[in-house]
XYZ file of C-alpha atoms in Angstrom:
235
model
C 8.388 23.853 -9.570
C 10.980 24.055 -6.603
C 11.771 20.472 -4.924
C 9.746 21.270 -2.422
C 6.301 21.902 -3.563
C 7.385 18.715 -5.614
C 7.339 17.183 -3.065
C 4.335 18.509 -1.391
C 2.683 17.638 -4.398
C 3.526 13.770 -4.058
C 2.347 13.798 -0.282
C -1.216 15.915 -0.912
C -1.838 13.265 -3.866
C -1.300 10.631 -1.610
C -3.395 11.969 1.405
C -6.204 13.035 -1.085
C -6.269 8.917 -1.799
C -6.919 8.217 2.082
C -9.361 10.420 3.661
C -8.979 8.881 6.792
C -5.185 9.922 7.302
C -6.544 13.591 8.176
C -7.852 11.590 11.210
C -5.366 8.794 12.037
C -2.764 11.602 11.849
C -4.013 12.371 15.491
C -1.940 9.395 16.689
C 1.722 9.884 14.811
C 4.013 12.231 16.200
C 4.348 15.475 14.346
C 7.868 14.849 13.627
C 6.949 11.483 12.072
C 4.066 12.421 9.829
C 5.962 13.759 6.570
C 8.404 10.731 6.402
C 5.678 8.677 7.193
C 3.414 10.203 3.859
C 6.519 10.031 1.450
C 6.841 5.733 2.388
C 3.106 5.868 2.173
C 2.867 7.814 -1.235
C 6.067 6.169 -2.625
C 4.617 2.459 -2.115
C 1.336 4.194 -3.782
C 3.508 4.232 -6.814
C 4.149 1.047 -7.173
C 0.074 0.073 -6.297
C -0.537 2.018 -9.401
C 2.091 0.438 -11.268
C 0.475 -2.743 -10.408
C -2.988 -1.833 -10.958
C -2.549 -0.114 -14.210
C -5.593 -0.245 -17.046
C -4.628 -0.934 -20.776
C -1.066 -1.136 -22.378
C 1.280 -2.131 -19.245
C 4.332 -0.867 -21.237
C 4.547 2.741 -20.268
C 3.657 1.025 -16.908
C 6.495 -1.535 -17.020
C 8.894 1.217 -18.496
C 8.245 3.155 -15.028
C 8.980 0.369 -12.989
C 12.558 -0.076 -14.623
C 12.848 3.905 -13.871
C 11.703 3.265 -10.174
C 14.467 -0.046 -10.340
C 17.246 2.390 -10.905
C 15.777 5.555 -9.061
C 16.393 3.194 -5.756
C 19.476 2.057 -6.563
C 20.618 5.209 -6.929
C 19.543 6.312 -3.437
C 22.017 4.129 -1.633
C 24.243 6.498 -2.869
C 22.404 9.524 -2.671
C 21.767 9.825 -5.889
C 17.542 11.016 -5.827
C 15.940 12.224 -8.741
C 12.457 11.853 -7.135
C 11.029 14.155 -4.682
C 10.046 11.539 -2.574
C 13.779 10.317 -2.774
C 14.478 14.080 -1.205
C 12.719 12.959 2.185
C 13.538 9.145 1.952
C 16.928 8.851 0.272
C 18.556 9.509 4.031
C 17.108 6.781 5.672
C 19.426 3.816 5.687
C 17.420 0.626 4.298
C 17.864 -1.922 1.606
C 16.312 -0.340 -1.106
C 18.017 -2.636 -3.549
C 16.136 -5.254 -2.344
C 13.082 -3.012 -3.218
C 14.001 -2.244 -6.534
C 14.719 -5.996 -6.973
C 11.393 -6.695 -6.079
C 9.700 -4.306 -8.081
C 9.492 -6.541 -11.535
C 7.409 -9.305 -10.019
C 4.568 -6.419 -9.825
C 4.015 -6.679 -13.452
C 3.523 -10.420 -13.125
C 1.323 -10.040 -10.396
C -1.103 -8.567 -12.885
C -2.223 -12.242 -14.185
C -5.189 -13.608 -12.164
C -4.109 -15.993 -9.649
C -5.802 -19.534 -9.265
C -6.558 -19.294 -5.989
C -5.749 -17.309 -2.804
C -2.571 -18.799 -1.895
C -1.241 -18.182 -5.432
C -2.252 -14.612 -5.063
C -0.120 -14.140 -1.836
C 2.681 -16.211 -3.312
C 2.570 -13.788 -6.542
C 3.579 -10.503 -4.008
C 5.579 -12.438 -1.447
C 8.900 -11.199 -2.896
C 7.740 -7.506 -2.485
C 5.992 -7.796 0.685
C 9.489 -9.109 2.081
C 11.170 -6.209 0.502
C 8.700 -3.320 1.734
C 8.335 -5.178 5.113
C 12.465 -5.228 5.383
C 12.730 -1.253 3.780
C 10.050 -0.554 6.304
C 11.821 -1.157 9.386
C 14.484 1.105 8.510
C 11.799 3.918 7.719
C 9.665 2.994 10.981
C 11.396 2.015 12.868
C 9.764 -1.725 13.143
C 9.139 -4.416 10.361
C 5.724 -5.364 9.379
C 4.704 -8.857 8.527
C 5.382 -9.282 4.503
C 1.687 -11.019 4.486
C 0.143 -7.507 5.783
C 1.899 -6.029 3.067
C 0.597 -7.866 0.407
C -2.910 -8.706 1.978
C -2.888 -4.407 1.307
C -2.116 -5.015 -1.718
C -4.305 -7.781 -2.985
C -7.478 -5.750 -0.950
C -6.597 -2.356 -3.119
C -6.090 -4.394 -6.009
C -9.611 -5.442 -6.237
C -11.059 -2.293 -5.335
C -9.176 -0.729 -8.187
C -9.789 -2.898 -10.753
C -12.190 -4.969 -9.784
C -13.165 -8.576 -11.317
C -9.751 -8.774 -13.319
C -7.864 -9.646 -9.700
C -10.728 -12.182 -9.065
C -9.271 -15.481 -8.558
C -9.685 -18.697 -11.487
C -11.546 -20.891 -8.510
C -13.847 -17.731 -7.345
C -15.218 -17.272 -10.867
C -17.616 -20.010 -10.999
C -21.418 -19.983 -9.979
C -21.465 -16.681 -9.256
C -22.654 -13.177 -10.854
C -19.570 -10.789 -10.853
C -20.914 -9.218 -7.747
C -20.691 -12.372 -5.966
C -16.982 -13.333 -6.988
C -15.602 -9.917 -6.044
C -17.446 -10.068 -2.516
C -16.500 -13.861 -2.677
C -12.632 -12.467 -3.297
C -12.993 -9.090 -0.458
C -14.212 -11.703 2.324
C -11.158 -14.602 1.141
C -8.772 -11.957 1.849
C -9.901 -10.402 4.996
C -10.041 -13.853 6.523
C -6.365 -14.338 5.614
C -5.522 -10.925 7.197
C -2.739 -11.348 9.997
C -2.859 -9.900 12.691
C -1.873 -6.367 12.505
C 1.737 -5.672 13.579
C 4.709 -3.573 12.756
C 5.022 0.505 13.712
C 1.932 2.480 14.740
C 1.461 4.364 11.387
C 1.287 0.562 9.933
C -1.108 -0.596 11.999
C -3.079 2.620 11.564
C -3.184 2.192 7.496
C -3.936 -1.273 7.413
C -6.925 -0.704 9.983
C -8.118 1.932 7.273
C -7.334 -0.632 4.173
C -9.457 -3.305 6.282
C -12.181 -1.022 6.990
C -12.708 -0.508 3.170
C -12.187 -3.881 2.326
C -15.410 -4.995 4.798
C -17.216 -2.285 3.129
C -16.617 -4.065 -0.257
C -17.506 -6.959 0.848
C -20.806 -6.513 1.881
C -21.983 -4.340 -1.356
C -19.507 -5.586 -3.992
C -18.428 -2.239 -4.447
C -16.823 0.818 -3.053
C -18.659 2.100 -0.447
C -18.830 6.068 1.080
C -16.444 6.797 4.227
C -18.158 5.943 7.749
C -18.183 9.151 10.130
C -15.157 10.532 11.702
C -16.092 9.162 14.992
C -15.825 5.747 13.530
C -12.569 6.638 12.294
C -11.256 7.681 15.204
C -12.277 4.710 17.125
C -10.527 2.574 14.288
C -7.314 4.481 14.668
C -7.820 4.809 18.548
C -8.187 0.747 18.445
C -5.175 0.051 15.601
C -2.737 2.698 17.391
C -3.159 0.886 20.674
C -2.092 -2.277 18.983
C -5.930 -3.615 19.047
């Protein structure tokens, strides 16, 4: 396979995950939208890392590989694809690669909310800092990991329920408990359009949890479009 369908590989995965790109795409400028994907698909990566079912070795053992795959990049050194369309941009992805061990601790339920933001804090500071160099405009580290934490329990479900939500309730209950804890604790949504955008969509599903205790099908496309309409504007 040539580099790039490789790549083109990596970005179709990633836009197969989210649905509603195909119609938030309306508001990033066409010369935007491929770097944009590759950030988007490469911190998709590390979600999976994080979210990973059964023996966490071969997990861990990828995050070391991602550790020096960034450090590399600095000196243009990619072996990814993504690192093809990302390796140019000037950011600290050190820092990133850093950060990227504290995922596999993350994986331990956290006691309470606070613990559970305090458990991603190093990485949301490291995307949030890498992401102003990609975007243009740094995001606030708690949006970052609020994304995190909200596709964390959508993945896997009762295993990222906090110690203090798992009493008196059926396991329905503690994961819509958990979906409604975080989207209270959402900040305000900041940082470059195609940010603002994503999180809108993460929120959207994360409501939609909440109220079933599950996954729940896509609303229409007009709905869409009036949630990207509203994040793009900065609303």
């Amino acid at each position: 396979m040539s580099d790039s369908a490789a790549l083109d590989s990596f970005l179709e995965k990633w836009r197969a995950r989210w649905p509603e790109w195909s119609v938030a795409e309306v508001f990033v400028a066409p010369v935007r939208r491929d770097i944009v994907v590759a950030w988007f698909a490469l911190l998709q990566e590390f979600e999976d890392v994080l979210n990973i079912a059964g023996d966490p070795l071969p997990a861990d053992a990828k995050l070391a590989w991602w550790g020096e795959e960034l450090r590399g990049w600095a000196s243009q050194r990619s072996r990814h694809p993504l690192g093809r369309r990302l390796e140019p941009v000037r950011a600290d992805w050190a820092r990133l690669a850093d950060a990227l061990p504290t995922l596999a601790e993350a994986r331990t339920a956290p006691l309470d909310r606070e613990a559970g933001f305090a458990a991603l804090s190093r990485y949301g500071d490291a995307v949030a800092a890498v992401e102003s160099g990609v975007l243009g405009r740094m995001p606030a580290s708690r949006a970052i990991v609020a994304e995190m934490l909200a596709a964390r329990l959508m993945e896997v479900g009762g295993v990222a329920v906090p110690v203090n939500l798992r009493q008196g309730a059926d396991e329905a209950g503690q994961l819509r408990a958990w979906a409604t804890a975080l989207h209270e604790a959402w900040p305000p949504r900041d940082g470059a359009r195609e940010r603002r955008l994503l999180s809108a969509y993460v929120q959207g599903r994360l409501l939609r949890f909440a109220r079933r205790g599950e996954s729940a099908p896509l609303p229409s496309r007009a709905s869409l479009l009036f949630t990207g309409w509203r994040a793009a504007r900065g609303g």
